[in-house]
Amino acid sequence: MTNLLHALSRRTMLAAIPLVPLAAKAATIPDRSGMLSVPGGKVWWRRLGDGPKPPLVLLHGGPGMGHDYLLPLGSLAQGREIIFYDQLGCGRSDAPEEPQLYTIEQFATRLEVLREALKLPRIVLYGHSWGGILAIEYLASRKRLGVERLILSNALASARQANDGIFGLMSKMPGGERLVTLERGRDYGSPEYTTLANAFSDLHQCRADPKPPELEASIANAMQSPCVSIMAGGGITITGNLKNWDRRARLASFDMPTLIVTGEFDEIARDCHETMRDAIPGARLAVMPGCSHLLMSEAPVAYNTLLRNFIG
C-alpha cells in the first residue's frame, strides 16, 4: 500500500506539483480550492468542474500519499465535479504528529465533515488502495444516504487477507523467500531489503517507467507523512494500526452499483477483489491486463475510460 517509498532509494524526490489545468479547455472549467477545519486540523480540498451529475469524491491511497497521483482522473470532470482532497497528515493538509489522530474511525469522520461542508448530498465515491479501505469503513459505519455509486480500485476488505496475498506474491518472485523472511522480521532498513522491495514494487506496485511526476509527488508526500508508519507500518505488508481491520461481513449491506478494479499483477491479490465482488450485491470486477497497483499511472486513458463508462 505505502511502499512505493522504497523505490525512492534510486529516484529523486519531487516537491508537490502545482495546481495545473487538467484538460484542454481547463480555462473554462470551474476550479476552486481551499482549506477546511476537521477534527485534528485542517485539510486541503479542490473542486474541479461542474454539472448536474453527482460529484466524484476521490479518496487517495497510502495512507499518506495525497491527491497528486489521482490528477489524471481530472479528465472525468465532464458534467460533474471532481473532488480532490488531501487527507489529514499529508500533502497540503495539516500533518500533526499525535498518533491518536490517525485511526480509520477518525478518517471516516473527517470524510463526513467534508461532505457536509462542501454540500455533497449525492456523490459517486471512489477509493484507491487505502482509500478503498476508507470508503468501505465509511459505508459500513455510517449512513449510506446519497452514495449513488461506488468504485473500489486496487482495494481490500481485510488487512489479513491482503497480507496473505502479498506474502504469496513475494514467494513467487526471484529472491522472494528471502524478502518474506526480511518482511516478517521487519528488517526494513537493510540494503538487501531495499533491493528486493524495489523489485517487488516494479512487479506489483507500478510498472510505469518512468514514473509520472504526479506519482513521484505523492511518493514524496508519503515520505513526509506521520500517518504512514502509524497506520500501515514500515514495510510492504500492513503492520500498523490497520493490521486487524476487516469489514468483509458488512459488504453484503452495500446497496449501490459497485465497480471493483484491479490490475493483472496487483499487489492486492485477486482473491481480495473477488471477495468484494462476491459479497457486494451486483458488483462488477474489472481486471486491467499488464497493470499492477497504480492503474492511473500505468494506463491512464484505458483506466479513465473504464471509470467513465461506469459512472455515466
mmCIF file of C-alpha atoms in Angstrom:
data_model
loop_
_atom_site.group_PDB
_atom_site.id
_atom_site.type_symbol
_atom_site.label_atom_id
_atom_site.label_comp_id
_atom_site.label_asym_id
_atom_site.label_seq_id
_atom_site.Cartn_x
_atom_site.Cartn_y
_atom_site.Cartn_z
ATOM 1 C CA MET A 1 0.000 0.000 0.000
ATOM 2 C CA THR A 2 2.553 2.606 1.032
ATOM 3 C CA ASN A 3 5.728 1.006 -0.032
ATOM 4 C CA LEU A 4 6.474 2.626 -3.303
ATOM 5 C CA LEU A 5 8.530 4.581 -0.759
ATOM 6 C CA HIS A 6 11.292 2.008 -1.099
ATOM 7 C CA ALA A 7 11.718 2.957 -4.746
ATOM 8 C CA LEU A 8 12.882 6.402 -3.670
ATOM 9 C CA SER A 9 16.242 4.887 -2.797
ATOM 10 C CA ARG A 10 17.026 5.175 -6.507
ATOM 11 C CA ARG A 11 14.831 8.124 -7.516
ATOM 12 C CA THR A 12 14.821 11.838 -6.770
ATOM 13 C CA MET A 13 12.042 13.146 -4.538
ATOM 14 C CA LEU A 14 9.995 15.910 -6.123
ATOM 15 C CA ALA A 15 8.140 18.710 -4.437
ATOM 16 C CA ALA A 16 4.366 18.623 -4.662
ATOM 17 C CA ILE A 17 3.313 19.604 -8.144
ATOM 18 C CA PRO A 18 1.378 22.860 -8.538
ATOM 19 C CA LEU A 19 -2.271 23.246 -9.318
ATOM 20 C CA VAL A 20 -2.444 22.834 -13.081
ATOM 21 C CA PRO A 21 -5.221 22.619 -15.681
ATOM 22 C CA LEU A 22 -6.306 19.052 -16.274
ATOM 23 C CA ALA A 23 -7.990 19.325 -19.674
ATOM 24 C CA ALA A 24 -7.567 21.090 -22.971
ATOM 25 C CA LYS A 25 -10.375 23.505 -22.118
ATOM 26 C CA ALA A 26 -9.372 23.854 -18.482
ATOM 27 C CA ALA A 27 -9.672 27.639 -18.645
ATOM 28 C CA THR A 28 -13.447 27.275 -18.916
ATOM 29 C CA ILE A 29 -13.770 24.613 -16.222
ATOM 30 C CA PRO A 30 -14.542 25.866 -12.701
ATOM 31 C CA ASP A 31 -11.587 25.147 -10.435
ATOM 32 C CA ARG A 32 -11.714 26.079 -6.765
ATOM 33 C CA SER A 33 -9.666 25.066 -3.735
ATOM 34 C CA GLY A 34 -9.492 25.834 -0.042
ATOM 35 C CA MET A 35 -8.852 24.608 3.476
ATOM 36 C CA LEU A 36 -11.423 23.035 5.794
ATOM 37 C CA SER A 37 -11.296 22.549 9.548
ATOM 38 C CA VAL A 38 -11.858 18.907 10.525
ATOM 39 C CA PRO A 39 -11.204 17.038 13.766
ATOM 40 C CA GLY A 40 -7.437 17.189 14.288
ATOM 41 C CA GLY A 41 -6.539 20.051 11.946
ATOM 42 C CA LYS A 42 -7.243 21.466 8.501
ATOM 43 C CA VAL A 43 -7.438 19.608 5.186
ATOM 44 C CA TRP A 44 -6.963 20.948 1.674
ATOM 45 C CA TRP A 45 -9.679 20.378 -0.952
ATOM 46 C CA ARG A 46 -10.133 21.096 -4.659
ATOM 47 C CA ARG A 47 -13.355 21.153 -6.679
ATOM 48 C CA LEU A 48 -12.839 20.757 -10.417
ATOM 49 C CA GLY A 49 -15.623 21.022 -12.966
ATOM 50 C CA ASP A 50 -19.352 21.488 -12.693
ATOM 51 C CA GLY A 51 -22.590 19.976 -13.892
ATOM 52 C CA PRO A 52 -25.739 18.144 -12.844
ATOM 53 C CA LYS A 53 -24.205 14.698 -12.323
ATOM 54 C CA PRO A 54 -23.296 13.584 -8.777
ATOM 55 C CA PRO A 55 -19.772 14.739 -7.867
ATOM 56 C CA LEU A 56 -16.996 12.152 -7.864
ATOM 57 C CA VAL A 57 -15.238 12.202 -4.469
ATOM 58 C CA LEU A 58 -11.705 10.775 -4.633
ATOM 59 C CA LEU A 59 -10.142 9.018 -1.638
ATOM 60 C CA HIS A 60 -6.409 8.666 -2.222
ATOM 61 C CA GLY A 61 -4.216 5.827 -1.077
ATOM 62 C CA GLY A 62 -1.261 5.482 1.232
ATOM 63 C CA PRO A 63 -2.161 6.256 3.894
ATOM 64 C CA GLY A 64 -0.308 9.489 3.299
ATOM 65 C CA MET A 65 0.190 9.773 -0.468
ATOM 66 C CA GLY A 66 -2.067 12.744 -1.034
ATOM 67 C CA HIS A 67 -4.179 13.517 -4.072
ATOM 68 C CA ASP A 68 -1.434 14.252 -6.629
ATOM 69 C CA TYR A 69 -1.235 10.837 -8.304
ATOM 70 C CA LEU A 70 -5.001 10.919 -8.862
ATOM 71 C CA LEU A 71 -4.793 14.065 -11.007
ATOM 72 C CA PRO A 72 -5.269 12.034 -14.230
ATOM 73 C CA LEU A 73 -8.851 11.426 -13.046
ATOM 74 C CA GLY A 74 -9.495 15.131 -13.547
ATOM 75 C CA SER A 75 -10.423 14.369 -17.148
ATOM 76 C CA LEU A 76 -13.639 12.836 -15.770
ATOM 77 C CA ALA A 77 -14.876 16.354 -14.961
ATOM 78 C CA GLN A 78 -17.452 16.337 -17.743
ATOM 79 C CA GLY A 79 -20.899 17.240 -16.487
ATOM 80 C CA ARG A 80 -19.845 16.688 -12.884
ATOM 81 C CA GLU A 81 -17.475 17.957 -10.219
ATOM 82 C CA ILE A 82 -14.374 16.035 -9.216
ATOM 83 C CA ILE A 83 -13.499 16.451 -5.539
ATOM 84 C CA PHE A 84 -9.820 16.034 -4.685
ATOM 85 C CA TYR A 85 -8.608 16.374 -1.113
ATOM 86 C CA ASP A 86 -5.516 15.617 0.906
ATOM 87 C CA GLN A 87 -6.413 13.623 3.982
ATOM 88 C CA LEU A 88 -5.049 14.824 7.305
ATOM 89 C CA GLY A 89 -1.342 14.084 7.593
ATOM 90 C CA CYS A 90 -0.247 14.587 4.004
ATOM 91 C CA GLY A 91 0.091 16.884 1.024
ATOM 92 C CA ARG A 92 -1.226 20.407 1.532
ATOM 93 C CA SER A 93 -3.193 19.447 4.649
ATOM 94 C CA ASP A 94 -2.035 19.754 8.233
ATOM 95 C CA ALA A 95 0.208 16.964 9.490
ATOM 96 C CA PRO A 96 0.013 16.833 13.280
ATOM 97 C CA GLU A 97 2.231 14.249 14.964
ATOM 98 C CA GLU A 98 -0.204 12.864 17.559
ATOM 99 C CA PRO A 99 -0.752 9.119 16.854
ATOM 100 C CA GLN A 100 -4.294 9.164 18.224
ATOM 101 C CA LEU A 101 -5.380 11.307 15.264
ATOM 102 C CA TYR A 102 -4.559 8.563 12.760
ATOM 103 C CA THR A 103 -7.261 5.945 13.131
ATOM 104 C CA ILE A 104 -9.622 4.745 10.449
ATOM 105 C CA GLU A 105 -12.611 5.885 12.502
ATOM 106 C CA GLN A 106 -11.283 9.444 12.562
ATOM 107 C CA PHE A 107 -10.643 9.451 8.809
ATOM 108 C CA ALA A 108 -14.234 8.306 8.228
ATOM 109 C CA THR A 109 -15.480 11.123 10.461
ATOM 110 C CA ARG A 110 -13.406 13.657 8.506
ATOM 111 C CA LEU A 111 -14.894 12.409 5.237
ATOM 112 C CA GLU A 112 -18.353 13.010 6.655
ATOM 113 C CA VAL A 113 -17.359 16.537 7.731
ATOM 114 C CA LEU A 114 -16.011 17.204 4.225
ATOM 115 C CA ARG A 115 -19.249 16.057 2.581
ATOM 116 C CA GLU A 116 -21.321 18.264 4.843
ATOM 117 C CA ALA A 117 -19.077 21.320 4.497
ATOM 118 C CA LEU A 118 -18.891 21.099 0.688
ATOM 119 C CA LYS A 119 -22.633 20.327 0.482
ATOM 120 C CA LEU A 120 -22.351 16.983 -1.308
ATOM 121 C CA PRO A 121 -25.635 15.161 -0.619
ATOM 122 C CA ARG A 122 -25.310 12.965 -3.742
ATOM 123 C CA ILE A 123 -21.922 11.546 -4.690
ATOM 124 C CA VAL A 124 -20.037 8.839 -6.507
ATOM 125 C CA LEU A 125 -17.457 7.550 -4.017
ATOM 126 C CA TYR A 126 -14.050 6.399 -5.287
ATOM 127 C CA GLY A 127 -11.379 4.779 -3.134
ATOM 128 C CA HIS A 128 -7.964 3.603 -4.284
ATOM 129 C CA SER A 129 -5.942 1.189 -2.120
ATOM 130 C CA TRP A 130 -6.077 2.633 1.416
ATOM 131 C CA GLY A 131 -8.747 4.967 0.061
ATOM 132 C CA GLY A 132 -10.821 1.859 -0.673
ATOM 133 C CA ILE A 133 -10.451 0.801 2.959
ATOM 134 C CA LEU A 134 -11.669 4.258 3.977
ATOM 135 C CA ALA A 135 -14.612 4.072 1.564
ATOM 136 C CA ILE A 136 -15.652 0.671 2.920
ATOM 137 C CA GLU A 137 -15.302 1.842 6.530
ATOM 138 C CA TYR A 138 -17.311 4.973 5.804
ATOM 139 C CA LEU A 139 -20.128 2.985 4.227
ATOM 140 C CA ALA A 140 -20.061 0.270 6.885
ATOM 141 C CA SER A 141 -20.085 2.599 9.874
ATOM 142 C CA ARG A 142 -22.270 5.479 8.704
ATOM 143 C CA LYS A 143 -25.491 6.154 6.834
ATOM 144 C CA ARG A 144 -25.015 5.492 3.150
ATOM 145 C CA LEU A 145 -27.538 8.094 2.032
ATOM 146 C CA GLY A 146 -26.577 9.784 -1.198
ATOM 147 C CA VAL A 147 -23.711 7.470 -2.183
ATOM 148 C CA GLU A 148 -25.149 6.576 -5.569
ATOM 149 C CA ARG A 149 -22.208 4.594 -6.970
ATOM 150 C CA LEU A 150 -19.036 3.099 -5.529
ATOM 151 C CA ILE A 151 -15.642 2.442 -7.114
ATOM 152 C CA LEU A 152 -13.155 0.287 -5.206
ATOM 153 C CA SER A 153 -9.867 0.345 -7.072
ATOM 154 C CA ASN A 154 -6.988 -1.940 -6.039
ATOM 155 C CA ALA A 155 -8.682 -2.183 -2.661
ATOM 156 C CA LEU A 156 -9.314 -4.741 0.081
ATOM 157 C CA ALA A 157 -11.839 -5.560 2.765
ATOM 158 C CA SER A 158 -9.464 -7.424 5.112
ATOM 159 C CA ALA A 159 -5.897 -6.498 6.043
ATOM 160 C CA ARG A 160 -5.036 -10.074 6.944
ATOM 161 C CA GLN A 161 -6.325 -11.387 3.618
ATOM 162 C CA ALA A 162 -4.284 -8.730 1.792
ATOM 163 C CA ASN A 163 -1.136 -9.590 3.766
ATOM 164 C CA ASP A 164 -1.528 -13.282 2.967
ATOM 165 C CA GLY A 165 -1.774 -12.419 -0.720
ATOM 166 C CA ILE A 166 1.294 -10.172 -0.607
ATOM 167 C CA PHE A 167 3.380 -12.894 1.004
ATOM 168 C CA GLY A 168 2.170 -15.274 -1.703
ATOM 169 C CA LEU A 169 3.311 -12.891 -4.443
ATOM 170 C CA MET A 170 6.648 -12.380 -2.717
ATOM 171 C CA SER A 171 7.315 -16.094 -2.569
ATOM 172 C CA LYS A 172 6.970 -16.392 -6.363
ATOM 173 C CA MET A 173 9.475 -13.683 -7.334
ATOM 174 C CA PRO A 174 13.250 -14.154 -7.616
ATOM 175 C CA GLY A 175 14.689 -13.775 -4.131
ATOM 176 C CA GLY A 176 11.181 -13.798 -2.771
ATOM 177 C CA GLU A 177 11.690 -16.267 0.048
ATOM 178 C CA ARG A 178 14.413 -14.009 1.404
ATOM 179 C CA LEU A 179 12.102 -10.996 1.088
ATOM 180 C CA VAL A 180 9.430 -12.907 3.036
ATOM 181 C CA THR A 181 11.950 -13.574 5.807
ATOM 182 C CA LEU A 182 13.041 -9.936 5.959
ATOM 183 C CA GLU A 183 9.448 -8.689 5.826
ATOM 184 C CA ARG A 184 8.317 -10.982 8.640
ATOM 185 C CA GLY A 185 11.322 -9.898 10.677
ATOM 186 C CA ARG A 186 10.606 -6.219 9.894
ATOM 187 C CA ASP A 187 14.188 -5.755 8.767
ATOM 188 C CA TYR A 188 13.223 -2.805 6.600
ATOM 189 C CA GLY A 189 16.463 -0.873 6.859
ATOM 190 C CA SER A 190 18.866 -3.321 5.274
ATOM 191 C CA PRO A 191 20.205 -2.749 1.736
ATOM 192 C CA GLU A 192 19.083 -6.272 0.851
ATOM 193 C CA TYR A 193 15.525 -5.492 1.854
ATOM 194 C CA THR A 194 15.551 -2.264 -0.170
ATOM 195 C CA THR A 195 16.762 -4.077 -3.290
ATOM 196 C CA LEU A 196 14.146 -6.819 -3.014
ATOM 197 C CA ALA A 197 11.354 -4.386 -2.086
ATOM 198 C CA ASN A 198 12.188 -2.293 -5.145
ATOM 199 C CA ALA A 199 11.943 -5.415 -7.306
ATOM 200 C CA PHE A 200 8.551 -6.213 -5.756
ATOM 201 C CA SER A 201 7.436 -2.628 -6.421
ATOM 202 C CA ASP A 202 8.403 -2.852 -10.089
ATOM 203 C CA LEU A 203 6.400 -6.078 -10.452
ATOM 204 C CA HIS A 204 3.317 -5.408 -8.354
ATOM 205 C CA GLN A 205 3.006 -1.721 -7.415
ATOM 206 C CA CYS A 206 3.769 0.311 -10.534
ATOM 207 C CA ARG A 207 5.006 -0.944 -13.912
ATOM 208 C CA ALA A 208 5.217 2.510 -15.475
ATOM 209 C CA ASP A 209 8.756 3.561 -16.348
ATOM 210 C CA PRO A 210 9.476 6.366 -15.849
ATOM 211 C CA LYS A 211 7.042 7.139 -13.090
ATOM 212 C CA PRO A 212 4.848 10.165 -13.911
ATOM 213 C CA PRO A 213 5.635 13.334 -11.934
ATOM 214 C CA GLU A 214 2.288 13.357 -10.143
ATOM 215 C CA LEU A 215 3.080 9.899 -8.733
ATOM 216 C CA GLU A 216 6.568 10.982 -7.660
ATOM 217 C CA ALA A 217 4.912 13.938 -5.891
ATOM 218 C CA SER A 218 2.602 11.576 -4.000
ATOM 219 C CA ILE A 219 5.535 9.371 -3.013
ATOM 220 C CA ALA A 220 7.299 12.471 -1.703
ATOM 221 C CA ASN A 221 4.145 13.324 0.256
ATOM 222 C CA ALA A 222 4.134 9.904 1.879
ATOM 223 C CA MET A 223 7.820 10.161 2.799
ATOM 224 C CA GLN A 224 6.916 13.124 4.995
ATOM 225 C CA SER A 225 3.583 11.883 6.348
ATOM 226 C CA PRO A 226 3.317 10.865 10.013
ATOM 227 C CA CYS A 227 0.365 8.571 9.339
ATOM 228 C CA VAL A 228 2.293 6.096 7.157
ATOM 229 C CA SER A 229 4.161 4.275 9.913
ATOM 230 C CA ILE A 230 1.288 4.645 12.385
ATOM 231 C CA MET A 231 -1.397 3.140 10.168
ATOM 232 C CA ALA A 232 0.361 0.961 7.586
ATOM 233 C CA GLY A 233 3.749 0.229 9.118
ATOM 234 C CA GLY A 234 7.225 0.372 7.655
ATOM 235 C CA GLY A 235 7.220 -2.428 5.098
ATOM 236 C CA ILE A 236 5.190 -3.840 2.241
ATOM 237 C CA THR A 237 2.603 -5.634 4.365
ATOM 238 C CA ILE A 238 0.203 -3.909 6.753
ATOM 239 C CA THR A 239 1.650 -3.903 10.288
ATOM 240 C CA GLY A 240 0.352 -0.607 11.698
ATOM 241 C CA ASN A 241 -2.961 0.020 13.427
ATOM 242 C CA LEU A 242 -4.832 -1.217 10.344
ATOM 243 C CA LYS A 243 -3.416 -4.742 10.638
ATOM 244 C CA ASN A 244 -6.583 -6.235 12.182
ATOM 245 C CA TRP A 245 -9.087 -4.245 10.108
ATOM 246 C CA ASP A 246 -11.753 -6.442 8.487
ATOM 247 C CA ARG A 247 -15.129 -5.395 7.059
ATOM 248 C CA ARG A 248 -15.924 -8.419 4.908
ATOM 249 C CA ALA A 249 -19.023 -9.195 6.953
ATOM 250 C CA ARG A 250 -20.552 -5.790 6.150
ATOM 251 C CA LEU A 251 -20.141 -5.828 2.378
ATOM 252 C CA ALA A 252 -23.478 -7.552 1.751
ATOM 253 C CA SER A 253 -25.266 -4.442 3.072
ATOM 254 C CA PHE A 254 -23.867 -2.194 0.327
ATOM 255 C CA ASP A 255 -26.775 -1.470 -1.982
ATOM 256 C CA MET A 256 -25.306 0.864 -4.604
ATOM 257 C CA PRO A 257 -23.900 -0.108 -8.039
ATOM 258 C CA THR A 258 -20.269 -1.015 -7.429
ATOM 259 C CA LEU A 259 -17.249 -1.323 -9.702
ATOM 260 C CA ILE A 260 -14.187 -3.167 -8.409
ATOM 261 C CA VAL A 261 -10.987 -2.661 -10.398
ATOM 262 C CA THR A 262 -7.608 -4.359 -10.188
ATOM 263 C CA GLY A 263 -4.553 -4.959 -12.322
ATOM 264 C CA GLU A 264 -3.350 -8.309 -13.599
ATOM 265 C CA PHE A 265 -0.272 -8.043 -11.357
ATOM 266 C CA ASP A 266 -1.719 -6.035 -8.445
ATOM 267 C CA GLU A 267 -0.010 -6.392 -5.058
ATOM 268 C CA ILE A 268 -3.531 -6.745 -3.621
ATOM 269 C CA ALA A 269 -4.117 -10.290 -4.789
ATOM 270 C CA ARG A 270 -7.074 -11.310 -6.904
ATOM 271 C CA ASP A 271 -8.883 -13.123 -4.097
ATOM 272 C CA CYS A 272 -9.278 -9.835 -2.194
ATOM 273 C CA HIS A 273 -11.134 -8.355 -5.156
ATOM 274 C CA GLU A 274 -13.173 -11.487 -5.750
ATOM 275 C CA THR A 275 -14.233 -11.459 -2.092
ATOM 276 C CA MET A 276 -15.627 -7.947 -2.520
ATOM 277 C CA ARG A 277 -17.263 -8.787 -5.856
ATOM 278 C CA ASP A 278 -18.965 -11.860 -4.437
ATOM 279 C CA ALA A 279 -20.179 -10.126 -1.275
ATOM 280 C CA ILE A 280 -21.487 -6.821 -2.671
ATOM 281 C CA PRO A 281 -24.804 -7.424 -4.484
ATOM 282 C CA GLY A 282 -24.439 -6.897 -8.228
ATOM 283 C CA ALA A 283 -20.821 -5.745 -8.031
ATOM 284 C CA ARG A 284 -18.687 -5.966 -11.175
ATOM 285 C CA LEU A 285 -14.977 -6.829 -11.227
ATOM 286 C CA ALA A 286 -12.719 -5.473 -13.992
ATOM 287 C CA VAL A 287 -9.107 -6.671 -14.376
ATOM 288 C CA MET A 288 -6.746 -4.489 -16.416
ATOM 289 C CA PRO A 289 -4.169 -6.621 -18.265
ATOM 290 C CA GLY A 290 -0.491 -5.799 -17.941
ATOM 291 C CA CYS A 291 -1.077 -3.452 -14.994
ATOM 292 C CA SER A 292 -0.411 -3.696 -11.284
ATOM 293 C CA HIS A 293 -1.472 -1.459 -8.384
ATOM 294 C CA LEU A 294 -1.296 2.073 -9.806
ATOM 295 C CA LEU A 295 -3.555 1.831 -12.831
ATOM 296 C CA MET A 296 -3.965 5.586 -13.213
ATOM 297 C CA SER A 297 -0.195 5.892 -13.698
ATOM 298 C CA GLU A 298 0.240 2.790 -15.859
ATOM 299 C CA ALA A 299 -2.691 3.086 -18.278
ATOM 300 C CA PRO A 300 -4.475 6.404 -17.608
ATOM 301 C CA VAL A 301 -6.538 6.509 -20.811
ATOM 302 C CA ALA A 302 -7.878 2.961 -20.509
ATOM 303 C CA TYR A 303 -8.467 3.419 -16.772
ATOM 304 C CA ASN A 304 -10.413 6.655 -17.184
ATOM 305 C CA THR A 305 -12.470 5.100 -19.984
ATOM 306 C CA LEU A 306 -13.405 2.234 -17.669
ATOM 307 C CA LEU A 307 -14.406 4.628 -14.883
ATOM 308 C CA ARG A 308 -16.290 6.964 -17.229
ATOM 309 C CA ASN A 309 -18.324 4.102 -18.662
ATOM 310 C CA PHE A 310 -19.338 3.110 -15.137
ATOM 311 C CA ILE A 311 -20.222 6.495 -13.694
ATOM 312 C CA GLY A 312 -22.006 7.698 -16.838
#
